[in-house]
Structures are given as structure tokens and as C-alpha cells.
Short mmCIF file of C-alpha atoms in Angstrom, two decimals:
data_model
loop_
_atom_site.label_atom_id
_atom_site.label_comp_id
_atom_site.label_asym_id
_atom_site.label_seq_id
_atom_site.Cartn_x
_atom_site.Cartn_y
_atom_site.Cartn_z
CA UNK A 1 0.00 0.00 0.00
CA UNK A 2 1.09 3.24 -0.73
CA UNK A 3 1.97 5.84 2.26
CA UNK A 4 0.59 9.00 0.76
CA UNK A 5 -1.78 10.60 -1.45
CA UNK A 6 -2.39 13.65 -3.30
CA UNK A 7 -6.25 14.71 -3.80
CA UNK A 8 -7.25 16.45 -7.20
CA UNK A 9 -9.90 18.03 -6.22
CA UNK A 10 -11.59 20.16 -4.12
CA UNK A 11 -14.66 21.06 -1.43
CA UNK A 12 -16.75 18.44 -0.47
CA UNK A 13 -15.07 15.42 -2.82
CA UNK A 14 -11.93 16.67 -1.62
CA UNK A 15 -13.26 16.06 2.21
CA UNK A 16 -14.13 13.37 2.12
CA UNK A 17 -11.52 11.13 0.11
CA UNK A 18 -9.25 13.38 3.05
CA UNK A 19 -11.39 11.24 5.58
CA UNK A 20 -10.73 7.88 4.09
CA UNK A 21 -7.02 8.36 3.41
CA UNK A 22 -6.57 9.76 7.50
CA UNK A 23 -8.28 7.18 8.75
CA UNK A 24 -6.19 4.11 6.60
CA UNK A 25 -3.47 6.17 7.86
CA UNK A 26 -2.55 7.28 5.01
CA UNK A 27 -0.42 11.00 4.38
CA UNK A 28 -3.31 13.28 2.66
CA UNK A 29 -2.48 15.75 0.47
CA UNK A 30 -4.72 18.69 -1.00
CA UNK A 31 -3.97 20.91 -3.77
CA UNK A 32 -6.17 24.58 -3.61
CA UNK A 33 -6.69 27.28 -5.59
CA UNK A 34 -6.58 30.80 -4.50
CA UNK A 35 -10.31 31.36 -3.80
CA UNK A 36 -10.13 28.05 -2.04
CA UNK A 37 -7.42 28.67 0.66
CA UNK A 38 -10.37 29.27 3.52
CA UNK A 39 -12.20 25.83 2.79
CA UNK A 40 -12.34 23.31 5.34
CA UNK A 41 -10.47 20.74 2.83
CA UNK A 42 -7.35 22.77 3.05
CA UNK A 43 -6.86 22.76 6.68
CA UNK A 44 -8.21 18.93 6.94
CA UNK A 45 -5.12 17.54 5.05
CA UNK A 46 -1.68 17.40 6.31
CA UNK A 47 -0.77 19.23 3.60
CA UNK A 48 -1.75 21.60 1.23
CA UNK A 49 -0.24 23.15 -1.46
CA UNK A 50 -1.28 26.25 -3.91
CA UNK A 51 -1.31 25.42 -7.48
CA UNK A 52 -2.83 28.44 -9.03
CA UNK A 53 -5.79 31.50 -9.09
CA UNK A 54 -9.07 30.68 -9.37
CA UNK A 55 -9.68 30.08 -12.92
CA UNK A 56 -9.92 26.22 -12.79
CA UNK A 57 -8.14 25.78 -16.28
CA UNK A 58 -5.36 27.24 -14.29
CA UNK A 59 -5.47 25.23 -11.07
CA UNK A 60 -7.97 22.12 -10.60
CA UNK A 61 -7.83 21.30 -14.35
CA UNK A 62 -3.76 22.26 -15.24
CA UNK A 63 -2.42 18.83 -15.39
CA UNK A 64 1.36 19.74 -15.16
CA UNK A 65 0.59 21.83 -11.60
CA UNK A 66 -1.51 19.14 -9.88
CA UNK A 67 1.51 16.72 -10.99
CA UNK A 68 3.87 18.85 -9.89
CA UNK A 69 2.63 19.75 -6.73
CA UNK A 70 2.47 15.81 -6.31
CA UNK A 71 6.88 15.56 -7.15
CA UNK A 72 7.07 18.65 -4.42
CA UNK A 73 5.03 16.71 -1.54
CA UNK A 74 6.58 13.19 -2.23
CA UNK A 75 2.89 11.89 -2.88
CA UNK A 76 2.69 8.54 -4.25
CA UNK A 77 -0.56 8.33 -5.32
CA UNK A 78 -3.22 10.96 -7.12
CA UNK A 79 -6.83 10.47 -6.16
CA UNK A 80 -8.98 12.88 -9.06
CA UNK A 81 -12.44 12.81 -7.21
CA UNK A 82 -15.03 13.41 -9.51
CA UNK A 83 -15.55 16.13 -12.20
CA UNK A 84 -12.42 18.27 -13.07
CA UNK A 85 -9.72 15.80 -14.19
CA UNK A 86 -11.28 12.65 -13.08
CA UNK A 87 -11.89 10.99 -16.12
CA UNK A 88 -9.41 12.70 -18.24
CA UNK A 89 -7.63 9.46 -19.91
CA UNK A 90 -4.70 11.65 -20.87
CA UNK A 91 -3.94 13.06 -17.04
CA UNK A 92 -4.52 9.41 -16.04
CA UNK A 93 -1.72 7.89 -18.28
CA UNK A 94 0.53 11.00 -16.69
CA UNK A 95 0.15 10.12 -13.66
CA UNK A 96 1.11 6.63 -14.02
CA UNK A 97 4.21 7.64 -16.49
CA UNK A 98 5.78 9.45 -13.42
CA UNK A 99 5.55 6.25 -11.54
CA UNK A 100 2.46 7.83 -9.17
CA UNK A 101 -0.66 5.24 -8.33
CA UNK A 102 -3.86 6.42 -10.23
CA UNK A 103 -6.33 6.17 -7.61
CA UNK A 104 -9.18 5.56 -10.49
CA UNK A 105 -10.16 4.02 -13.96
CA UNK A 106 -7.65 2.18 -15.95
CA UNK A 107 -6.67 5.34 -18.61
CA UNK A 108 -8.35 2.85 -21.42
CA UNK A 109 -11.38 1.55 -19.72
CA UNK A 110 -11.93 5.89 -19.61
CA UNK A 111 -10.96 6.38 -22.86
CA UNK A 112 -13.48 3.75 -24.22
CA UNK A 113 -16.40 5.26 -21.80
CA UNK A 114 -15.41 9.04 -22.49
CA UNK A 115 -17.35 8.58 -25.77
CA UNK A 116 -21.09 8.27 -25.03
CA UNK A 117 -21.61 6.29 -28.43
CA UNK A 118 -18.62 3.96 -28.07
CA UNK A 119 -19.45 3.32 -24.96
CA UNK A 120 -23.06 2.22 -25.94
CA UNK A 121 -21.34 0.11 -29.08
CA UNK A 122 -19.34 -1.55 -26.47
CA UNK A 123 -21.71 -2.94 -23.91
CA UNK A 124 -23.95 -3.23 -26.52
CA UNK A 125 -21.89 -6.12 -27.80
CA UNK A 126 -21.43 -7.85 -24.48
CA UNK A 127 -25.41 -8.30 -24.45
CA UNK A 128 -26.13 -5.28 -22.23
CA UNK A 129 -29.67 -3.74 -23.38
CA UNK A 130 -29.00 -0.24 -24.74
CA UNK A 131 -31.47 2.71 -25.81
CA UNK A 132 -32.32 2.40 -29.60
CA UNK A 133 -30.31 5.49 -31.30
CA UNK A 134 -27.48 6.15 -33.63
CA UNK A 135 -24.71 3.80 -33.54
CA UNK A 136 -21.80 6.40 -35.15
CA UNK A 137 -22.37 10.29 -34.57
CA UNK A 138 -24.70 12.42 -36.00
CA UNK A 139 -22.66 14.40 -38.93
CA UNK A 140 -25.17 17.26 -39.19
CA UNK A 141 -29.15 18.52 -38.96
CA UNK A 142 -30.26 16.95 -42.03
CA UNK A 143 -28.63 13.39 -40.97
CA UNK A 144 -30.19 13.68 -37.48
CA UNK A 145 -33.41 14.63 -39.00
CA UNK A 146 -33.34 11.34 -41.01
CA UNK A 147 -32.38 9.02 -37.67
CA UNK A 148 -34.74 10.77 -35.80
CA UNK A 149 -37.61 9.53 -37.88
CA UNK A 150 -36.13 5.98 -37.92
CA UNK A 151 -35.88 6.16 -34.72
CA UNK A 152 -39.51 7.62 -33.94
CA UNK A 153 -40.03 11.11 -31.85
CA UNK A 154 -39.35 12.50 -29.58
CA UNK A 155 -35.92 12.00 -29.25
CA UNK A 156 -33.15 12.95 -26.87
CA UNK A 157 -30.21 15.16 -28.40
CA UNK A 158 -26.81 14.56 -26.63
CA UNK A 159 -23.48 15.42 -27.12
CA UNK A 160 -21.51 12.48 -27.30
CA UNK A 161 -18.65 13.12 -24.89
CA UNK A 162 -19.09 15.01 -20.97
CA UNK A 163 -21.94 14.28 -18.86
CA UNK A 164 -23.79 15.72 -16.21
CA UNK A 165 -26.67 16.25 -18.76
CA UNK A 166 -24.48 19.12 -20.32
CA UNK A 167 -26.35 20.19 -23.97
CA UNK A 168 -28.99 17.41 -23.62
CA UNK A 169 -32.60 17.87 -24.94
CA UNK A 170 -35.69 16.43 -25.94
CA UNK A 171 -37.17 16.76 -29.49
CA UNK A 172 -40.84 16.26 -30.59
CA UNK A 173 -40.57 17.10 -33.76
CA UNK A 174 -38.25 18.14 -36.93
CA UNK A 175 -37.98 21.89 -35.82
CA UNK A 176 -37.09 21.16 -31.86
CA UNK A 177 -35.07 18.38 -33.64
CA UNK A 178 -32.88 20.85 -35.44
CA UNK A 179 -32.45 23.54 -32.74
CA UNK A 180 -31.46 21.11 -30.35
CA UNK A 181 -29.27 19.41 -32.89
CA UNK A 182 -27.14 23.11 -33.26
CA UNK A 183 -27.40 23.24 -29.53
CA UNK A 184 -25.90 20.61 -28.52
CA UNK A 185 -23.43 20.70 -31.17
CA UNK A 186 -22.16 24.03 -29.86
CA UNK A 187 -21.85 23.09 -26.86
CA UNK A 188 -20.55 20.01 -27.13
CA UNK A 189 -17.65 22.01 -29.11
CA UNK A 190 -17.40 24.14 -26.60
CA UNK A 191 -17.10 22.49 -23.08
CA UNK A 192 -15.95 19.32 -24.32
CA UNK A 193 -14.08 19.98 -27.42
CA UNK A 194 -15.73 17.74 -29.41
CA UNK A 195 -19.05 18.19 -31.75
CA UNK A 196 -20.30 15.10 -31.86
CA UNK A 197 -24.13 14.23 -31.79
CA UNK A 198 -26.03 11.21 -30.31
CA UNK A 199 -29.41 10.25 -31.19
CA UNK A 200 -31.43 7.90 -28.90
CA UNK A 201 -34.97 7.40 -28.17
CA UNK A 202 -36.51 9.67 -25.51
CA UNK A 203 -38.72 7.39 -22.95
CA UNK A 204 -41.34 9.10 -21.41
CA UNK A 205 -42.16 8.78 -17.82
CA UNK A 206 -38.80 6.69 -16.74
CA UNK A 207 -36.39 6.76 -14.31
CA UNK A 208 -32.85 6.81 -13.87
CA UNK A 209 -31.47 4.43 -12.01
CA UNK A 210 -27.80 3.77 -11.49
CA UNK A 211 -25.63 0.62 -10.21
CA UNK A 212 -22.54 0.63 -8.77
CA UNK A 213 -19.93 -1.43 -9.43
CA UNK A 214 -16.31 -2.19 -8.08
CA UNK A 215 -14.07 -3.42 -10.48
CA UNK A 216 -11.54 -5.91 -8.58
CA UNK A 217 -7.81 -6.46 -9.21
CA UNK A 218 -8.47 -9.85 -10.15
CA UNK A 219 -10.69 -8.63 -13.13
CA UNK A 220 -14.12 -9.67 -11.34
CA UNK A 221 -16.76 -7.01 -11.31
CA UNK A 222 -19.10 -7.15 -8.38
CA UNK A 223 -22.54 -4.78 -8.27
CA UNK A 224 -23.12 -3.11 -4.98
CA UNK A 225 -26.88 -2.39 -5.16
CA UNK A 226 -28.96 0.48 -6.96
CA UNK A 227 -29.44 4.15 -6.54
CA UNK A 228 -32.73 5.91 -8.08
CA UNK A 229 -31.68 9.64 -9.42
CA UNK A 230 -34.88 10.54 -11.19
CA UNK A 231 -35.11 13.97 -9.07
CA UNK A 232 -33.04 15.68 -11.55
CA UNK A 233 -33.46 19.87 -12.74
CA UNK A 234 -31.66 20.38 -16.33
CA UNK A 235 -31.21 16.84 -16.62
CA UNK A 236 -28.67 17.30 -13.12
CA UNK A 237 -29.75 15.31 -10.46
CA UNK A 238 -30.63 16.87 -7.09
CA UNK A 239 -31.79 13.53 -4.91
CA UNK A 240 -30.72 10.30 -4.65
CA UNK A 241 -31.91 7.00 -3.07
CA UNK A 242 -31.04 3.43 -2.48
CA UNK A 243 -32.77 1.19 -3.49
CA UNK A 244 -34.73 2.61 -6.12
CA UNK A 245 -38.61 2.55 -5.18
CA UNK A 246 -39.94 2.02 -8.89
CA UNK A 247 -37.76 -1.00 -9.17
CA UNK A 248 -38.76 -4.59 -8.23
CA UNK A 249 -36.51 -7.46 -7.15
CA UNK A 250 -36.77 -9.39 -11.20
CA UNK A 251 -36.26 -6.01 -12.73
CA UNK A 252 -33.68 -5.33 -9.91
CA UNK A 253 -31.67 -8.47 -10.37
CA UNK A 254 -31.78 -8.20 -14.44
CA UNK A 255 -30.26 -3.85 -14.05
CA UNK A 256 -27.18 -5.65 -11.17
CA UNK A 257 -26.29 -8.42 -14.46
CA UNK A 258 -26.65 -6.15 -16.96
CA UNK A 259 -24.19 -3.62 -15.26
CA UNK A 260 -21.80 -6.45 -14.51
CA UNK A 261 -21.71 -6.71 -17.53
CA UNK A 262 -20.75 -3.83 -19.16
CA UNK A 263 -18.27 -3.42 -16.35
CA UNK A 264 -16.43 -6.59 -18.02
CA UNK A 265 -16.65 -5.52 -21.41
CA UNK A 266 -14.64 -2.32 -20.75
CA UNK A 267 -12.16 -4.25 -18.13
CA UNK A 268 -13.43 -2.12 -15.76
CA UNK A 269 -11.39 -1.73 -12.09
CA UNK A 270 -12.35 0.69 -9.12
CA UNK A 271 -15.45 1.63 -8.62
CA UNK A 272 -17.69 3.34 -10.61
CA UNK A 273 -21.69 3.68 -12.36
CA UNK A 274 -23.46 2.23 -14.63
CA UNK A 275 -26.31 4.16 -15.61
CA UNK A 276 -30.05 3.14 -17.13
CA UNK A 277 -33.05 4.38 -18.00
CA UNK A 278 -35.63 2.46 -16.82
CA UNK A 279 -39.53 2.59 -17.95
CA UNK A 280 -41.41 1.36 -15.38
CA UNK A 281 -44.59 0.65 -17.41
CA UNK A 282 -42.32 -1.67 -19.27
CA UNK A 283 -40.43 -3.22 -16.93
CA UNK A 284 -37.31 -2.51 -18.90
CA UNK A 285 -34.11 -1.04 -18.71
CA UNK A 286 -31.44 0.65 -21.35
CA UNK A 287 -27.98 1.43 -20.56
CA UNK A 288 -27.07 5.08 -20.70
CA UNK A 289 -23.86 5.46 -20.05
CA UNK A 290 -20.93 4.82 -17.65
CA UNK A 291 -19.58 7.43 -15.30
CA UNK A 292 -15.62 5.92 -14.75
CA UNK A 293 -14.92 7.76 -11.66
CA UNK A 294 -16.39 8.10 -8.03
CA UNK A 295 -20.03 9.40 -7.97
CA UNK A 296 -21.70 12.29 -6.47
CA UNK A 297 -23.94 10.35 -4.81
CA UNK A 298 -22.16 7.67 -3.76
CA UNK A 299 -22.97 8.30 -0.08
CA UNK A 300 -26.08 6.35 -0.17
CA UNK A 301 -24.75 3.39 -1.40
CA UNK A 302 -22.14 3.50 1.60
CA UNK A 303 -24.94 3.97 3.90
CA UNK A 304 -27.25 0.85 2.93
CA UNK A 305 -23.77 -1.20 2.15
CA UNK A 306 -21.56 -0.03 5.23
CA UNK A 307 -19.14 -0.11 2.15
CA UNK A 308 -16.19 2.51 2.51
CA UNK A 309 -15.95 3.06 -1.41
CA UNK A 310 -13.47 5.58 -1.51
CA UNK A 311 -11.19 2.63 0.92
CA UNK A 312 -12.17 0.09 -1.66
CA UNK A 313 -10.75 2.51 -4.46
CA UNK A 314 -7.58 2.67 -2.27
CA UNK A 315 -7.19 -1.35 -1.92
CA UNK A 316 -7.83 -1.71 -5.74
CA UNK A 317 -5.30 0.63 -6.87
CA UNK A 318 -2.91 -0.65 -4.73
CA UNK A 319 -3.41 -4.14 -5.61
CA UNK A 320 -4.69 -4.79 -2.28
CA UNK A 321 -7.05 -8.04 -1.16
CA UNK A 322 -10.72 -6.98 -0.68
CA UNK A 323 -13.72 -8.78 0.30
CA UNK A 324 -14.42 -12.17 -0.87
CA UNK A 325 -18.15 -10.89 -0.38
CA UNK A 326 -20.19 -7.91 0.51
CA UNK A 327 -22.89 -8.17 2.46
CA UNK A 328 -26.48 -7.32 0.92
CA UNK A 329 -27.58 -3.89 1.15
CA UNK A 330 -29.97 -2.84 4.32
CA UNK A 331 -32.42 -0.30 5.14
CA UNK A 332 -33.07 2.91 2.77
CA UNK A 333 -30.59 5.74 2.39
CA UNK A 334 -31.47 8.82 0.59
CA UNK A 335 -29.44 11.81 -0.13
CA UNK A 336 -30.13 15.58 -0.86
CA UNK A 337 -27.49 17.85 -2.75
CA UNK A 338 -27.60 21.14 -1.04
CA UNK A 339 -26.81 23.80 -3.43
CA UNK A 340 -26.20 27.68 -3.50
CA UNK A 341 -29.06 28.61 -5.71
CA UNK A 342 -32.11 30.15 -6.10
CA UNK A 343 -34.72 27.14 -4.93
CA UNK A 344 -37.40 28.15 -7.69
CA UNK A 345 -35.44 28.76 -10.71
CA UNK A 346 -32.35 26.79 -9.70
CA UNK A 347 -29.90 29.67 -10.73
CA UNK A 348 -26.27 29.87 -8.75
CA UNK A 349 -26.39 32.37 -6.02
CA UNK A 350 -22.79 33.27 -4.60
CA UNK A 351 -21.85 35.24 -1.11
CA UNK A 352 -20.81 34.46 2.20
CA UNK A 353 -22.40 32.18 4.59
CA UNK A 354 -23.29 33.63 7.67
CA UNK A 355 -24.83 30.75 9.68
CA UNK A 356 -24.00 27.24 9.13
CA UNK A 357 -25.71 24.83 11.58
CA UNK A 358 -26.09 21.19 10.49
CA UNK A 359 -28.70 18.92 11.91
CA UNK A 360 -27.63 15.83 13.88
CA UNK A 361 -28.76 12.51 14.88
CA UNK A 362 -29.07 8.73 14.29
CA UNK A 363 -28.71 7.81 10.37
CA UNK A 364 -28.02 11.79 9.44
CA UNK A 365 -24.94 12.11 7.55
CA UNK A 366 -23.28 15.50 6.41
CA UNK A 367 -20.41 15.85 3.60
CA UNK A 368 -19.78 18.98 3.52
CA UNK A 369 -17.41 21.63 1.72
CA UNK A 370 -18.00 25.04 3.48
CA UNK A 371 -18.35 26.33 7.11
CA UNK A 372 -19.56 29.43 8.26
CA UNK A 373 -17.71 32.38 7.12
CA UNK A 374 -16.70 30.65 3.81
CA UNK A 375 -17.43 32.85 0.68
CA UNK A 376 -19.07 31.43 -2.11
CA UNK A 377 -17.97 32.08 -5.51
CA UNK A 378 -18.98 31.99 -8.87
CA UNK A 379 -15.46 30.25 -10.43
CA UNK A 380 -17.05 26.66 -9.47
CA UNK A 381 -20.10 24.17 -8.94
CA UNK A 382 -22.29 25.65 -6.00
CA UNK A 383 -22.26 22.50 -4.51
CA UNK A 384 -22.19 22.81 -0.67
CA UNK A 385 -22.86 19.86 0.97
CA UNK A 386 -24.67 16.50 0.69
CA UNK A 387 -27.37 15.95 3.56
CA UNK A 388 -27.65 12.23 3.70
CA UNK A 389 -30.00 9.98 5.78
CA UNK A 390 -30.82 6.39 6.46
CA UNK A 391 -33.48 4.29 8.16
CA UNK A 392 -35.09 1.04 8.22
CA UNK A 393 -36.74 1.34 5.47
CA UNK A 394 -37.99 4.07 3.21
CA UNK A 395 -40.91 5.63 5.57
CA UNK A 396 -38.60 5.94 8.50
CA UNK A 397 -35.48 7.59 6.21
CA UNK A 398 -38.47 9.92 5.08
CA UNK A 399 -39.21 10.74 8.56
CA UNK A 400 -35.32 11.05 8.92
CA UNK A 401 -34.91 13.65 6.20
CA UNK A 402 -37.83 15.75 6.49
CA UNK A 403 -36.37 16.49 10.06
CA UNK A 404 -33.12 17.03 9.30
CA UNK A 405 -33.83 19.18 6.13
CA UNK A 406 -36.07 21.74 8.54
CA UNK A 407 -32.79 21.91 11.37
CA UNK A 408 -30.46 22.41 8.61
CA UNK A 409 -29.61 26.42 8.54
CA UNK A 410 -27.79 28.40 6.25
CA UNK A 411 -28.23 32.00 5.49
CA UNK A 412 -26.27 34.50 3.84
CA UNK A 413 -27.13 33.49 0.59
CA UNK A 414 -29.83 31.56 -0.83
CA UNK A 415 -30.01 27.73 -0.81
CA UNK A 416 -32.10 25.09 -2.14
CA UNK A 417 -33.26 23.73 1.03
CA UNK A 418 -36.54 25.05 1.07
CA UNK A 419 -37.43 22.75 -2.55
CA UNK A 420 -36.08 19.58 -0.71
CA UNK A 421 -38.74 20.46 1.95
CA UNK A 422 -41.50 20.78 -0.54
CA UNK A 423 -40.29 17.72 -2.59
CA UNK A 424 -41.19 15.60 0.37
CA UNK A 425 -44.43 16.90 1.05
CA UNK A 426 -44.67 16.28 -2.83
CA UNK A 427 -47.03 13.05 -2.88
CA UNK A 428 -45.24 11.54 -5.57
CA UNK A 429 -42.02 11.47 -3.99
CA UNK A 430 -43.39 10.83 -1.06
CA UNK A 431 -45.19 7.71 -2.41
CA UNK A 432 -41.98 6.82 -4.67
CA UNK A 433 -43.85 6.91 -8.03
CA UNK A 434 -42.14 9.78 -9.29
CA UNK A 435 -40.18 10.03 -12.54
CA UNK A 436 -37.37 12.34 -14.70
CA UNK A 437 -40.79 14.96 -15.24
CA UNK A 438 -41.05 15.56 -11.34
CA UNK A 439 -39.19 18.58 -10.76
CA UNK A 440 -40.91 20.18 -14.17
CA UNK A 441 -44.26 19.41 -12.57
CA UNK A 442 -43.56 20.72 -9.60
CA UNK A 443 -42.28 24.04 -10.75
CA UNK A 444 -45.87 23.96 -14.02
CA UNK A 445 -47.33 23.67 -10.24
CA UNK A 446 -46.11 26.24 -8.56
CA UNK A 447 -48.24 29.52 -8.02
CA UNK A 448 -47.30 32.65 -10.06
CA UNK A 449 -45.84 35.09 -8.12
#
């Protein structure tokens, strides 16, 4: 096992891999930028270094600093989080060309997953059920406007590499088709570099339900239960739960294969998600895609697993033994991203915080990356924390979170605390029939004011 580690990341991500490494008694290392130096992560590690302003294509995202601070601090290893440079193929293969542990994906098993259509092609082939779309990208509007009617409308328009539902939209017909086609082109070009298009069939009503998976040194892949992620604003989901309440145990058992699965076809190792769409009316599921990297939400699946992911990420990329076994997931753990934002119209806010007081109690779990006093800007995600909960089942970790949503304060600046407390007086949330459409509804609901 390696002695020490240097974290790629920052705020809450950065916390808690920080956690994990201290407690394995392992050296942690954090790199900051300049608007970052106040943040609880800095002062968690035993040591921090500065690697540039604020501008994340100058600090979090500039390969060369991250791996230099990582020469100047002796770290052996490079843990990327998520987002930033986490599934960057290219920083991955530096790292391990400067003899440094890459505390992830294997560089290929990225590489192959980076592309949203390759990806599909891939798992596709290993007998993993797949959306019906395009199989190569889209080369321009008129193209996409023939697939789209072999396909049938509506249709979802993605760009083929990022995530986080970046440039996605539905089509209904030829005209939405074509806007959205130029949208997500230009986008695409823009934050990813890349223009490709996918095409794939847009299923009304589903969910999205993820698996996780830990890919072991000795090449088995092992699923670690579901988490349902249908509470999602701009295709960016807000709440997350384990296990998913529209899915029963056949449907269940055929989404844990399935992502198996695809996590052998890409020679998958460390953890990471394999994402579906699932129409309940159906009883079907489609792969979407595969996130190669440590989730946002993966919190839940620790709670209902009493799985340390971010240790079994550790043991794997150290070539480590694991578990023969893990032990079947119990109770119901739901988690709620807590963001700086307006809670109606879900735009950023930034500012200081002035009160930070986080609730407490059995099965309440906080991982957060501010304090009071911390300033809030506008160079990154607003992300603040992730209030997590579990219980027995799913009534009592509703019970749970309801309380600990009303005793969590922050002020200062606005927060989306108050729409977690109306999505669970929301009766389809609260009943676990919602879908993708719930957050829409709710805000077609909502009184003008």
C-alpha cells in the first residue's frame, strides 16, 4: 500500500476522500486554488499546497501543476475525485508515467467510456440492453433529421462526450429536432471539445437508475446495489436513493447483471456507475452510459452497504485483497445535494455564509465543503454539501430527512433547502412513483408570483 496521497480536487469530494485516506493512515495531500485557501479541505489535510488563481483551467484542471505539486510533496498516489480531471484518460496515463498510483479508472477503460456512443457500441456487444439510437455520430441537422424519424419522436439530443446532462434535450418534432441538434453541437464544441451528436430514443415517464460497481484487481466485477436519481433539474440530479422505489426485485436483479456486464466488457477496475433508463410501465431497462470515476452520490450506497468506497478505491489501486463478499444492502438511504441557488429557478447564487448549523442525529450524515464564514464564488459548482439519511426502510429515512432538512440552517445566501422540503411533502415522492418529469411538474405547479 502506498503511504501518501495527493487529492485532485476540491470542497466536499476533496473532504471526504481526506477522511478515508486519515483514517487508513494514510499521508493526505490537497492541492487549492486561490479562492479556495479558507475551505475546510485545506486545513483537513496534512498538507496543502497552492497550485494556481481561481480560474480552474489554471489550477484544478492544469495537469502539469496538480503533478507537480504531487513531485514537491513526495505523494505517491493521485486520487482525481469526480468532475475536473477525473476521467481525463490523458492526465490518467501521466500520472502513471511518473511512476504515481492512479487512484481511479484504468486510462483505457476511460478512454473507451469518455465517448457516449462507443461506450453504448461496447456494452452493446457484451449483451447489455441499450437505448435504440445512432450507432456512429450524427454528422449534421439533415442526418439527425433522417435518424430521428427511424428512430420515432421524440428524441433525446446529446453530445456524445461530458456528462452531467451538459447540452442534452428532448425533441418532438423536426424543428425542436434541429435547434437542439445546433445546440448541442455548440456546446458540445465548446465544453468538451468535441461536436459530436447522439441520437437515442426519448422514454417518457422513466427513471434513472444507477448501479454501482467495483471493479476488482483480479478482473471480477461485483454490483453493490442500486441508486434511483430521477429527481433531476436540467437533466442534473438533485436527490438520490437506495434502493430505487420504482424497481422490483426481477427487474432489480436483471439492471445488477446487466451492469456487470458492461463493467467486463470495458475491463473495468475501481469503482464506478453504470447508468439506465428504466420505464417502469415496461419493466425494462437501457444502458445510458458509464460514469468511470467516483459518484456524487455515492454516499447512499455506503450507507445501505456499510461499504467505505473511496477505501475500496484505495485497496484496488494498490493491488490490495478486498472482500471475498459484501454483504447485501440494508435499510433505505437517501441523499439531498444542497446547493447555493435560487430554490425556484435553480440559478447559482454566490456570497458568504453567515450561519452554518447542520442537523444531527441517528442515520443523518453531512459531507460537507464550506463552514460558516466561507465565501461562495462563482469560479465553481455551488455544490455545498450533501445531507444524507438512512433508516429502516424508506418511511422511517423519510421521517429522517424531512427532520433534518427543517434543522439544517444556512443563510447568507440563498439555498435550495426550502425545494427539498417541498419535494417531500410532494405526494409523488413521497409515495416513490415519481419520474425524470417531477421537478418540471412541480415548478408547471407552482403559483405565479
Amino acid at each position: 500500500m502506498f503511504e501518501s496521497v495527493l487529492v485532485a480536487n476540491r470542497g466536499e469530494i476533496a473532504s471526504r476522500i481526506i477522511h478515508t485516506a486519515r483514517a487508513m493512515g494514510l499521508k493526505a495531500i490537497a492541492v487549492y486554488s486561490q479562492a479556495d485557501a479558507d475551505l475546510p479541505f485545506v486545513s483537513e489535510a496534512d498538507e496543502a499546497i497552492l497550485i494556481g488563481p481561481a480560474d480552474a483551467a489554471r489550477s484544478y484542471l492544469n495537469a502539469p501543476a496538480i503533478i507537480e505539486a504531487a513531485r514537491r510533496t513526495n505523494a505517491q498516489a493521485v486520487h482525481p475525485g469526480y468532475g475536473f480531471l477525473a476521467e481525463n484518460a490523458d492526465f490518467a496515463r501521466q500520472v502513471a508515467a511518473r511512476d504515481l498510483v492512479w487512484v481511479g479508472a484504468p486510462p483505457l477503460a476511460i478512454a473507451r467510456l469518455g465517448d457516449k456512443i462507443n461506450g453504448r457500441n461496447l456494452v452493446k456487444e457484451a449483451g447489455v440492453p441499450v437505448v435504440p439510437g445512432v450507432w456512429e455520430p450524427v454528422p449534421d441537422a439533415d442526418t439527425a433529421a433522417e435518424e430521428a424519424e427511424r428512430i420515432g419522436y421524440p428524441v433525446m439530443v446529446k453530445p456524445a462526450a461530458g456528462g452531467n446532462g451538459t447540452g442534452m434535450s428532448a425533441a418532438h418534432d423536426e424543428a425542436a429536432l434541429r435547434r437542439a441538434y445546433e445546440t448541442a453541437r455548440a456546446r458540445g464544441e465548446r465544453i468538451f471539445g468535441r461536436a459530436d451528436i447522439l441520437l437515442e430514443r426519448f422514454v417518457p415517464h422513466a427513471r434513472h437508475v444507477d448501479v454501482q460497481i467495483l471493479g476488482l484487481p483480479d478482473g471480477t466485477v461485483v454490483a453493490l446495489g442500486d441508486r434511483d436519481c430521477s429527481v433531476q433539474r436540467r437533466h442534473q440530479k438533485l436527490v438520490e436513493e437506495s434502493p430505487s422505489p420504482g424497481v422490483g426485485p426481477e427487474l432489480r436483479e436483471r439492471l445488477l447483471a446487466a451492469a456487470v456486464r458492461a463493467g467486463e466488457a470495458v475491463g473495468y477496475r475501481g469503482a464506478g456507475t453504470v447508468e439506465f433508463l428504466v420505464d417502469p410501465a415496461a419493466q425494462e431497462c437501457h444502458f445510458l452510459e458509464m460514469s468511470a470515476r467516483l459518484q456524487v452520490e455515492h454516499p447512499v450506497t455506503e450507507m445501505v452497504t456499510g461499504v467505505d468506497l473511496v477505501e475500496m478505491q484505495f485497496l484496488i489501486a494498490a493491488g490490495e485483497p478486498v472482500p471475498d463478499a459484501f454483504a447485501a444492502p440494508r435499510g433505505h438511504a437517501i441523499e439531498f445535494r444542497v446547493y447555493a441557488e435560487d430554490p425556484e429557478r435553480f440559478l447559482p447564487a454566490r456570497g458568504r455564509i453567515k450561519v452554518w448549523e447542520e442537523p444531527v442525529g441517528d442515520g443523518i450524515r453531512i459531507d460537507a465543503g464550506y463552514a460558516e464564514g466561507n465565501k461562495v464564488t462563482a469560479h465553481y459548482d455551488p455544490l455545498l454539501a450533501k445531507l444524507c439519511v438512512h433508516g429502516d426502510d424508506r418511511a422511517h429515512a423519510l421521517s429522517r430527512a424531512r427532520a433534518a432538512v427543517d434543522a439544517f440552517r444556512i443563510e447568507g445566501l440563498p439555498t435550495n433547502l426550502p425545494f427539498h422540503a417541498e419535494l417531500l411533502r410532494r405526494p409523488e415522492f413521497a409515495n416513490g412513483s415519481y419520474d425524470t418529469g417531477l421537478v418540471s411538474r412541480m415548478r408547471a405547479d407552482a403559483p405565479v408570483r
